[in-house]
mmCIF file of N, CA and C in Angstrom:
data_model
loop_
_atom_site.group_PDB
_atom_site.id
_atom_site.type_symbol
_atom_site.label_atom_id
_atom_site.label_comp_id
_atom_site.label_asym_id
_atom_site.label_seq_id
_atom_site.Cartn_x
_atom_site.Cartn_y
_atom_site.Cartn_z
ATOM 1 N N MET K 1 152.933 -108.256 -79.480
ATOM 2 C CA MET K 1 153.616 -108.325 -81.034
ATOM 3 C C MET K 1 152.628 -109.458 -81.388
ATOM 4 N N LEU K 2 152.467 -109.059 -83.021
ATOM 5 C CA LEU K 2 151.791 -110.414 -83.539
ATOM 6 C C LEU K 2 152.981 -110.666 -84.529
ATOM 7 N N ILE K 3 152.940 -111.568 -85.332
ATOM 8 C CA ILE K 3 153.996 -111.797 -86.268
ATOM 9 C C ILE K 3 153.442 -112.911 -87.291
ATOM 10 N N LEU K 4 152.971 -112.443 -88.267
ATOM 11 C CA LEU K 4 152.404 -113.481 -89.005
ATOM 12 C C LEU K 4 153.637 -114.135 -89.905
ATOM 13 N N ILE K 5 153.591 -115.741 -89.490
ATOM 14 C CA ILE K 5 153.756 -116.569 -90.432
ATOM 15 C C ILE K 5 153.113 -117.446 -90.929
ATOM 16 N N GLY K 6 153.353 -117.319 -92.242
ATOM 17 C CA GLY K 6 152.645 -118.593 -93.049
ATOM 18 C C GLY K 6 151.157 -117.976 -92.946
ATOM 19 N N TRP K 7 150.323 -118.670 -92.544
ATOM 20 C CA TRP K 7 148.643 -118.543 -92.094
ATOM 21 C C TRP K 7 148.835 -118.336 -90.664
ATOM 22 N N GLN K 8 149.407 -118.810 -89.911
ATOM 23 C CA GLN K 8 149.234 -118.507 -88.261
ATOM 24 C C GLN K 8 149.580 -117.319 -87.973
ATOM 25 N N ILE K 9 149.223 -116.514 -86.416
ATOM 26 C CA ILE K 9 149.977 -115.937 -86.016
ATOM 27 C C ILE K 9 150.947 -116.143 -85.046
ATOM 28 N N GLN K 10 151.673 -115.593 -84.663
ATOM 29 C CA GLN K 10 152.227 -115.681 -83.480
ATOM 30 C C GLN K 10 152.423 -114.595 -82.599
ATOM 31 N N VAL K 11 152.360 -114.893 -81.249
ATOM 32 C CA VAL K 11 152.473 -114.086 -80.229
ATOM 33 C C VAL K 11 153.619 -113.696 -79.829
ATOM 34 N N ARG K 12 154.832 -112.764 -79.750
ATOM 35 C CA ARG K 12 155.649 -112.364 -79.067
ATOM 36 C C ARG K 12 155.648 -111.258 -78.294
ATOM 37 N N GLN K 13 156.385 -111.265 -77.722
ATOM 38 C CA GLN K 13 156.524 -110.048 -75.795
ATOM 39 C C GLN K 13 157.196 -109.020 -76.723
ATOM 40 N N PRO K 14 157.419 -107.677 -76.518
ATOM 41 C CA PRO K 14 158.193 -107.071 -76.784
ATOM 42 C C PRO K 14 159.712 -107.232 -75.863
ATOM 43 N N SER K 15 160.096 -107.914 -75.347
ATOM 44 C CA SER K 15 161.309 -108.168 -75.033
ATOM 45 C C SER K 15 161.769 -109.410 -75.648
ATOM 46 N N ASP K 16 160.942 -110.013 -76.822
ATOM 47 C CA ASP K 16 161.934 -110.637 -77.739
ATOM 48 C C ASP K 16 162.367 -109.854 -79.388
ATOM 49 N N TYR K 17 161.901 -108.726 -78.734
ATOM 50 C CA TYR K 17 162.782 -107.299 -79.893
ATOM 51 C C TYR K 17 163.949 -107.136 -79.385
ATOM 52 N N ILE K 18 164.847 -107.590 -78.640
ATOM 53 C CA ILE K 18 165.596 -106.911 -77.650
ATOM 54 C C ILE K 18 166.771 -107.267 -78.840
ATOM 55 N N MET K 19 167.018 -106.416 -79.752
ATOM 56 C CA MET K 19 167.956 -106.970 -81.248
ATOM 57 C C MET K 19 168.331 -105.827 -81.696
ATOM 58 N N ASN K 20 169.452 -105.633 -82.438
ATOM 59 C CA ASN K 20 169.822 -104.535 -83.098
ATOM 60 C C ASN K 20 169.291 -103.808 -84.481
ATOM 61 N N LYS K 21 169.139 -102.994 -84.545
ATOM 62 C CA LYS K 21 168.408 -101.848 -86.038
ATOM 63 C C LYS K 21 168.069 -103.378 -87.227
ATOM 64 N N THR K 22 169.251 -103.929 -87.530
ATOM 65 C CA THR K 22 169.547 -104.607 -88.784
ATOM 66 C C THR K 22 168.305 -105.558 -88.519
ATOM 67 N N GLU K 23 168.472 -106.491 -87.665
ATOM 68 C CA GLU K 23 167.517 -107.458 -87.606
ATOM 69 C C GLU K 23 166.512 -107.080 -87.085
ATOM 70 N N PHE K 24 166.254 -106.104 -86.534
ATOM 71 C CA PHE K 24 164.336 -105.612 -86.261
ATOM 72 C C PHE K 24 163.697 -105.102 -87.788
ATOM 73 N N TYR K 25 164.561 -104.294 -88.478
ATOM 74 C CA TYR K 25 164.035 -104.165 -89.843
ATOM 75 C C TYR K 25 164.099 -105.597 -90.814
ATOM 76 N N ALA K 26 164.589 -106.180 -90.409
ATOM 77 C CA ALA K 26 165.133 -107.354 -91.674
ATOM 78 C C ALA K 26 163.750 -108.380 -91.180
ATOM 79 N N ASP K 27 163.593 -108.337 -89.558
ATOM 80 C CA ASP K 27 162.596 -109.224 -89.152
ATOM 81 C C ASP K 27 160.996 -108.242 -89.885
ATOM 82 N N LEU K 28 160.821 -106.936 -89.513
ATOM 83 C CA LEU K 28 159.572 -106.468 -90.155
ATOM 84 C C LEU K 28 159.611 -106.297 -91.481
ATOM 85 N N ASN K 29 160.267 -106.551 -92.270
ATOM 86 C CA ASN K 29 160.369 -106.866 -93.809
ATOM 87 C C ASN K 29 159.732 -107.716 -94.564
ATOM 88 N N ARG K 30 160.440 -108.685 -93.708
ATOM 89 C CA ARG K 30 160.216 -110.370 -93.653
ATOM 90 C C ARG K 30 158.422 -110.980 -93.574
ATOM 91 N N ASP K 31 158.212 -110.114 -92.118
ATOM 92 C CA ASP K 31 157.162 -110.174 -91.703
ATOM 93 C C ASP K 31 155.677 -109.016 -92.560
ATOM 94 N N PHE K 32 156.045 -107.873 -93.056
ATOM 95 C CA PHE K 32 155.105 -107.173 -94.320
ATOM 96 C C PHE K 32 155.375 -107.818 -95.292
ATOM 97 N N ASN K 33 156.019 -108.595 -96.519
ATOM 98 C CA ASN K 33 156.044 -109.169 -97.397
ATOM 99 C C ASN K 33 155.209 -110.726 -97.070
ATOM 100 N N ALA K 34 155.266 -111.394 -96.267
ATOM 101 C CA ALA K 34 154.325 -112.433 -95.655
ATOM 102 C C ALA K 34 153.101 -111.737 -95.376
ATOM 103 N N LEU K 35 152.739 -110.974 -94.804
ATOM 104 C CA LEU K 35 151.466 -109.970 -94.995
ATOM 105 C C LEU K 35 150.967 -110.093 -95.740
ATOM 106 N N MET K 36 151.953 -108.698 -96.746
ATOM 107 C CA MET K 36 150.884 -108.315 -97.714
ATOM 108 C C MET K 36 151.070 -109.682 -99.415
ATOM 109 N N ALA K 37 151.497 -110.936 -99.291
ATOM 110 C CA ALA K 37 151.645 -111.866 -100.582
ATOM 111 C C ALA K 37 150.377 -112.334 -100.355
ATOM 112 N N GLY K 38 150.129 -111.427 -102.505
ATOM 113 C CA GLY K 38 149.084 -111.869 -102.772
ATOM 114 C C GLY K 38 147.849 -111.127 -102.645
ATOM 115 N N GLU K 39 148.113 -110.052 -101.717
ATOM 116 C CA GLU K 39 147.000 -109.524 -101.951
ATOM 117 C C GLU K 39 147.244 -108.114 -102.876
ATOM 118 N N THR K 40 145.615 -107.914 -103.407
ATOM 119 C CA THR K 40 145.636 -107.128 -104.603
ATOM 120 C C THR K 40 144.691 -105.727 -103.704
ATOM 121 N N SER K 41 144.140 -105.471 -102.337
ATOM 122 C CA SER K 41 143.771 -104.802 -102.666
ATOM 123 C C SER K 41 144.938 -103.361 -102.280
ATOM 124 N N PHE K 42 144.611 -102.031 -102.609
ATOM 125 C CA PHE K 42 145.524 -101.273 -101.763
ATOM 126 C C PHE K 42 145.000 -101.108 -100.639
ATOM 127 N N LEU K 43 143.800 -100.319 -100.413
ATOM 128 C CA LEU K 43 143.075 -100.415 -98.894
ATOM 129 C C LEU K 43 143.263 -101.316 -98.010
ATOM 130 N N ALA K 44 143.271 -102.709 -98.396
ATOM 131 C CA ALA K 44 143.895 -103.549 -97.043
ATOM 132 C C ALA K 44 145.390 -103.533 -97.418
ATOM 133 N N THR K 45 146.277 -103.533 -97.934
ATOM 134 C CA THR K 45 147.415 -103.324 -97.615
ATOM 135 C C THR K 45 147.944 -101.988 -96.751
ATOM 136 N N LEU K 46 147.393 -100.997 -97.236
ATOM 137 C CA LEU K 46 147.672 -99.307 -96.396
ATOM 138 C C LEU K 46 146.997 -99.958 -94.884
ATOM 139 N N ALA K 47 145.818 -100.559 -94.818
ATOM 140 C CA ALA K 47 145.142 -101.007 -93.487
ATOM 141 C C ALA K 47 146.311 -101.942 -92.467
ATOM 142 N N ASN K 48 146.421 -102.646 -93.238
ATOM 143 C CA ASN K 48 147.389 -104.233 -92.645
ATOM 144 C C ASN K 48 149.096 -103.100 -92.193
ATOM 145 N N THR K 49 149.512 -102.701 -93.452
ATOM 146 C CA THR K 49 150.990 -101.901 -93.199
ATOM 147 C C THR K 49 150.938 -100.958 -92.011
ATOM 148 N N SER K 50 150.110 -100.420 -91.701
ATOM 149 C CA SER K 50 149.638 -99.033 -90.619
ATOM 150 C C SER K 50 149.663 -99.649 -89.014
ATOM 151 N N ALA K 51 148.839 -100.785 -89.555
ATOM 152 C CA ALA K 51 148.307 -102.030 -88.040
ATOM 153 C C ALA K 51 150.382 -102.610 -87.750
ATOM 154 N N LEU K 52 150.723 -103.344 -88.557
ATOM 155 C CA LEU K 52 152.051 -104.147 -88.731
ATOM 156 C C LEU K 52 152.993 -102.721 -87.951
ATOM 157 N N LEU K 53 153.210 -101.755 -88.661
ATOM 158 C CA LEU K 53 154.347 -100.638 -88.228
ATOM 159 C C LEU K 53 153.944 -100.265 -86.785
ATOM 160 N N TYR K 54 152.819 -99.971 -86.539
ATOM 161 C CA TYR K 54 151.877 -99.312 -84.961
ATOM 162 C C TYR K 54 152.017 -100.148 -83.875
ATOM 163 N N GLU K 55 152.115 -101.951 -84.611
ATOM 164 C CA GLU K 55 152.472 -103.039 -83.108
ATOM 165 C C GLU K 55 153.994 -103.091 -83.176
ATOM 166 N N ARG K 56 154.695 -102.631 -84.236
ATOM 167 C CA ARG K 56 156.341 -103.075 -84.282
ATOM 168 C C ARG K 56 156.636 -101.905 -83.444
ATOM 169 N N LEU K 57 156.949 -100.728 -83.468
ATOM 170 C CA LEU K 57 157.619 -99.576 -83.757
ATOM 171 C C LEU K 57 156.822 -98.892 -82.279
ATOM 172 N N THR K 58 157.176 -99.308 -81.470
ATOM 173 C CA THR K 58 156.487 -99.304 -80.015
ATOM 174 C C THR K 58 157.005 -97.963 -79.357
ATOM 175 N N ASP K 59 157.530 -96.833 -80.082
ATOM 176 C CA ASP K 59 157.488 -95.745 -79.235
ATOM 177 C C ASP K 59 157.044 -94.628 -80.131
ATOM 178 N N ILE K 60 156.112 -95.198 -80.813
ATOM 179 C CA ILE K 60 154.906 -94.058 -81.915
ATOM 180 C C ILE K 60 153.619 -94.179 -81.449
ATOM 181 N N ASN K 61 153.372 -93.158 -81.517
ATOM 182 C CA ASN K 61 151.740 -93.117 -81.180
ATOM 183 C C ASN K 61 150.640 -93.296 -82.414
ATOM 184 N N TRP K 62 151.069 -93.040 -83.444
ATOM 185 C CA TRP K 62 150.572 -93.166 -84.692
ATOM 186 C C TRP K 62 151.283 -93.696 -85.890
ATOM 187 N N ALA K 63 150.497 -94.121 -86.829
ATOM 188 C CA ALA K 63 151.291 -94.874 -88.233
ATOM 189 C C ALA K 63 149.713 -95.280 -88.901
ATOM 190 N N GLY K 64 150.212 -94.594 -90.247
ATOM 191 C CA GLY K 64 149.091 -94.261 -91.355
ATOM 192 C C GLY K 64 149.623 -93.723 -92.372
ATOM 193 N N PHE K 65 148.751 -93.494 -93.452
ATOM 194 C CA PHE K 65 148.636 -93.187 -94.891
ATOM 195 C C PHE K 65 147.468 -91.517 -94.607
ATOM 196 N N TYR K 66 148.267 -91.004 -95.861
ATOM 197 C CA TYR K 66 147.037 -90.049 -95.897
ATOM 198 C C TYR K 66 147.417 -89.773 -97.766
ATOM 199 N N LEU K 67 146.400 -89.942 -98.492
ATOM 200 C CA LEU K 67 145.912 -89.690 -99.816
ATOM 201 C C LEU K 67 146.100 -88.829 -99.704
ATOM 202 N N LEU K 68 146.835 -88.186 -101.710
ATOM 203 C CA LEU K 68 146.464 -86.853 -101.920
ATOM 204 C C LEU K 68 145.379 -86.975 -102.829
ATOM 205 N N GLU K 69 144.420 -86.469 -102.756
ATOM 206 C CA GLU K 69 143.226 -85.883 -103.664
ATOM 207 C C GLU K 69 143.448 -84.070 -103.758
ATOM 208 N N ASP K 70 143.692 -84.311 -105.538
ATOM 209 C CA ASP K 70 144.091 -82.688 -105.997
ATOM 210 C C ASP K 70 145.001 -81.863 -104.971
ATOM 211 N N ASP K 71 144.409 -80.922 -104.392
ATOM 212 C CA ASP K 71 145.600 -80.211 -103.407
ATOM 213 C C ASP K 71 145.492 -80.639 -102.261
ATOM 214 N N THR K 72 144.896 -81.493 -101.655
ATOM 215 C CA THR K 72 144.975 -81.637 -99.881
ATOM 216 C C THR K 72 145.005 -83.251 -99.900
ATOM 217 N N LEU K 73 145.696 -83.760 -98.748
ATOM 218 C CA LEU K 73 146.147 -84.533 -98.026
ATOM 219 C C LEU K 73 144.050 -85.512 -97.398
ATOM 220 N N VAL K 74 143.866 -86.392 -97.405
ATOM 221 C CA VAL K 74 142.906 -87.013 -96.767
ATOM 222 C C VAL K 74 143.316 -88.543 -96.434
ATOM 223 N N LEU K 75 142.653 -88.275 -95.259
ATOM 224 C CA LEU K 75 143.093 -89.315 -94.060
ATOM 225 C C LEU K 75 142.700 -90.738 -94.451
ATOM 226 N N GLY K 76 143.635 -91.880 -94.923
ATOM 227 C CA GLY K 76 143.289 -93.139 -95.017
ATOM 228 C C GLY K 76 143.933 -94.073 -93.864
ATOM 229 N N PRO K 77 143.815 -95.043 -93.858
ATOM 230 C CA PRO K 77 144.313 -96.144 -93.197
ATOM 231 C C PRO K 77 145.449 -95.899 -91.854
ATOM 232 N N PHE K 78 144.888 -95.984 -90.322
ATOM 233 C CA PHE K 78 146.031 -95.296 -89.572
ATOM 234 C C PHE K 78 145.315 -96.479 -88.527
ATOM 235 N N GLN K 79 146.629 -96.058 -87.382
ATOM 236 C CA GLN K 79 146.355 -96.678 -86.093
ATOM 237 C C GLN K 79 146.797 -95.980 -85.634
ATOM 238 N N GLY K 80 145.643 -95.876 -84.097
ATOM 239 C CA GLY K 80 146.817 -94.510 -82.612
ATOM 240 C C GLY K 80 145.790 -93.829 -82.852
ATOM 241 N N LYS K 81 146.603 -92.118 -82.189
ATOM 242 C CA LYS K 81 145.379 -91.036 -81.593
ATOM 243 C C LYS K 81 144.468 -90.596 -82.833
ATOM 244 N N ILE K 82 143.992 -90.038 -82.508
ATOM 245 C CA ILE K 82 143.258 -89.399 -83.944
ATOM 246 C C ILE K 82 143.165 -88.163 -84.669
ATOM 247 N N ALA K 83 143.505 -88.725 -85.744
ATOM 248 C CA ALA K 83 143.787 -87.614 -86.900
ATOM 249 C C ALA K 83 143.463 -86.490 -87.661
ATOM 250 N N CYS K 84 144.065 -85.531 -88.098
ATOM 251 C CA CYS K 84 143.607 -84.750 -89.180
ATOM 252 C C CYS K 84 142.610 -85.357 -90.061
ATOM 253 N N VAL K 85 141.131 -85.172 -90.357
ATOM 254 C CA VAL K 85 140.869 -85.709 -91.778
ATOM 255 C C VAL K 85 141.702 -85.505 -93.054
ATOM 256 N N ARG K 86 141.626 -83.480 -92.992
ATOM 257 C CA ARG K 86 142.514 -83.185 -94.011
ATOM 258 C C ARG K 86 143.593 -81.856 -94.090
ATOM 259 N N ILE K 87 143.965 -82.350 -94.857
ATOM 260 C CA ILE K 87 145.196 -81.076 -94.502
ATOM 261 C C ILE K 87 145.813 -80.285 -96.023
ATOM 262 N N PRO K 88 145.834 -79.471 -96.238
ATOM 263 C CA PRO K 88 146.123 -78.895 -97.609
ATOM 264 C C PRO K 88 146.846 -79.040 -97.852
ATOM 265 N N VAL K 89 147.398 -79.019 -98.360
ATOM 266 C CA VAL K 89 148.825 -79.069 -99.412
ATOM 267 C C VAL K 89 149.810 -77.637 -99.021
ATOM 268 N N GLY K 90 150.521 -77.881 -98.755
ATOM 269 C CA GLY K 90 151.572 -76.900 -97.938
ATOM 270 C C GLY K 90 151.115 -76.207 -96.679
ATOM 271 N N ARG K 91 150.266 -76.788 -95.868
ATOM 272 C CA ARG K 91 150.370 -76.546 -94.556
ATOM 273 C C ARG K 91 150.163 -77.620 -93.290
ATOM 274 N N GLY K 92 151.312 -76.942 -92.321
ATOM 275 C CA GLY K 92 151.530 -77.766 -91.038
ATOM 276 C C GLY K 92 152.742 -78.303 -91.575
ATOM 277 N N VAL K 93 153.016 -79.615 -90.700
ATOM 278 C CA VAL K 93 154.497 -80.846 -91.188
ATOM 279 C C VAL K 93 153.851 -81.680 -92.525
ATOM 280 N N CYS K 94 152.635 -81.925 -92.648
ATOM 281 C CA CYS K 94 152.454 -82.848 -93.874
ATOM 282 C C CYS K 94 152.318 -82.205 -95.264
ATOM 283 N N GLY K 95 151.546 -81.513 -94.722
ATOM 284 C CA GLY K 95 151.512 -80.496 -96.018
ATOM 285 C C GLY K 95 152.246 -79.942 -96.637
ATOM 286 N N THR K 96 153.018 -79.224 -95.916
ATOM 287 C CA THR K 96 154.696 -78.936 -96.144
ATOM 288 C C THR K 96 155.534 -79.761 -96.885
ATOM 289 N N ALA K 97 155.654 -81.154 -96.392
ATOM 290 C CA ALA K 97 156.487 -82.172 -96.730
ATOM 291 C C ALA K 97 156.015 -82.442 -98.092
ATOM 292 N N VAL K 98 154.544 -82.656 -98.440
ATOM 293 C CA VAL K 98 154.169 -82.463 -99.768
ATOM 294 C C VAL K 98 154.208 -81.750 -101.156
ATOM 295 N N ALA K 99 153.872 -80.370 -100.228
ATOM 296 C CA ALA K 99 154.377 -79.484 -101.144
ATOM 297 C C ALA K 99 156.187 -79.156 -101.713
ATOM 298 N N ARG K 100 156.988 -80.039 -100.924
ATOM 299 C CA ARG K 100 158.477 -79.947 -100.853
ATOM 300 C C ARG K 100 158.608 -80.824 -101.767
ATOM 301 N N GLN K 101 157.892 -81.899 -101.909
ATOM 302 C CA GLN K 101 157.973 -83.013 -101.880
ATOM 303 C C GLN K 101 159.152 -84.341 -101.668
ATOM 304 N N SER K 102 159.164 -84.073 -100.357
ATOM 305 C CA SER K 102 160.408 -84.446 -99.552
ATOM 306 C C SER K 102 159.309 -85.026 -98.313
ATOM 307 N N SER K 103 160.319 -85.788 -97.282
ATOM 308 C CA SER K 103 159.609 -86.583 -95.973
ATOM 309 C C SER K 103 159.703 -85.794 -94.739
ATOM 310 N N ALA K 104 158.938 -86.171 -93.623
ATOM 311 C CA ALA K 104 159.177 -85.217 -92.478
ATOM 312 C C ALA K 104 158.782 -86.603 -91.264
ATOM 313 N N ALA K 105 159.732 -86.222 -90.290
ATOM 314 C CA ALA K 105 159.328 -86.763 -89.426
ATOM 315 C C ALA K 105 159.041 -85.966 -87.973
ATOM 316 N N TYR K 106 158.370 -85.638 -87.778
ATOM 317 C CA TYR K 106 157.771 -84.540 -86.213
ATOM 318 C C TYR K 106 157.661 -85.265 -85.036
ATOM 319 N N ARG K 107 157.593 -85.062 -83.949
ATOM 320 C CA ARG K 107 157.093 -85.387 -82.700
ATOM 321 C C ARG K 107 156.311 -84.237 -82.242
ATOM 322 N N GLY K 108 155.287 -84.317 -82.293
ATOM 323 C CA GLY K 108 154.199 -83.521 -82.023
ATOM 324 C C GLY K 108 153.081 -83.017 -82.579
ATOM 325 N N CYS K 109 152.701 -83.754 -83.563
ATOM 326 C CA CYS K 109 151.774 -82.788 -84.751
ATOM 327 C C CYS K 109 150.571 -83.192 -84.124
ATOM 328 N N SER K 110 149.858 -82.015 -84.432
ATOM 329 C CA SER K 110 148.576 -82.256 -83.936
ATOM 330 C C SER K 110 147.341 -81.205 -84.694
ATOM 331 N N CYS K 111 145.844 -81.779 -84.723
ATOM 332 C CA CYS K 111 145.120 -81.194 -85.409
ATOM 333 C C CYS K 111 144.594 -80.002 -84.592
ATOM 334 N N VAL K 112 144.562 -79.910 -83.791
ATOM 335 C CA VAL K 112 143.671 -78.950 -82.613
ATOM 336 C C VAL K 112 144.729 -77.938 -82.464
#
């Protein structure tokens, strides 16, 4: 695990994260804010956010972003397994969530 502390990176083992959810997400929020401090690049912010989430949320296999272009979700920065490059709005879990203007969490999404 990597944690940004000021300008130094501290390596932590997964066992260091045996804590309750409140502490875990407080730490995640603190480290996110430190990582993004002063950053003005939209792309860099998305890239580092996906990396931070992927490193910390150990029970996931993908963390990332899709960007809406017209009526299509286009793959943005991510960490993890290969992902669909384009998803039409209204198709699949992600496209349907956009069409409904809601969020979705789903195990087992696949492009193939």
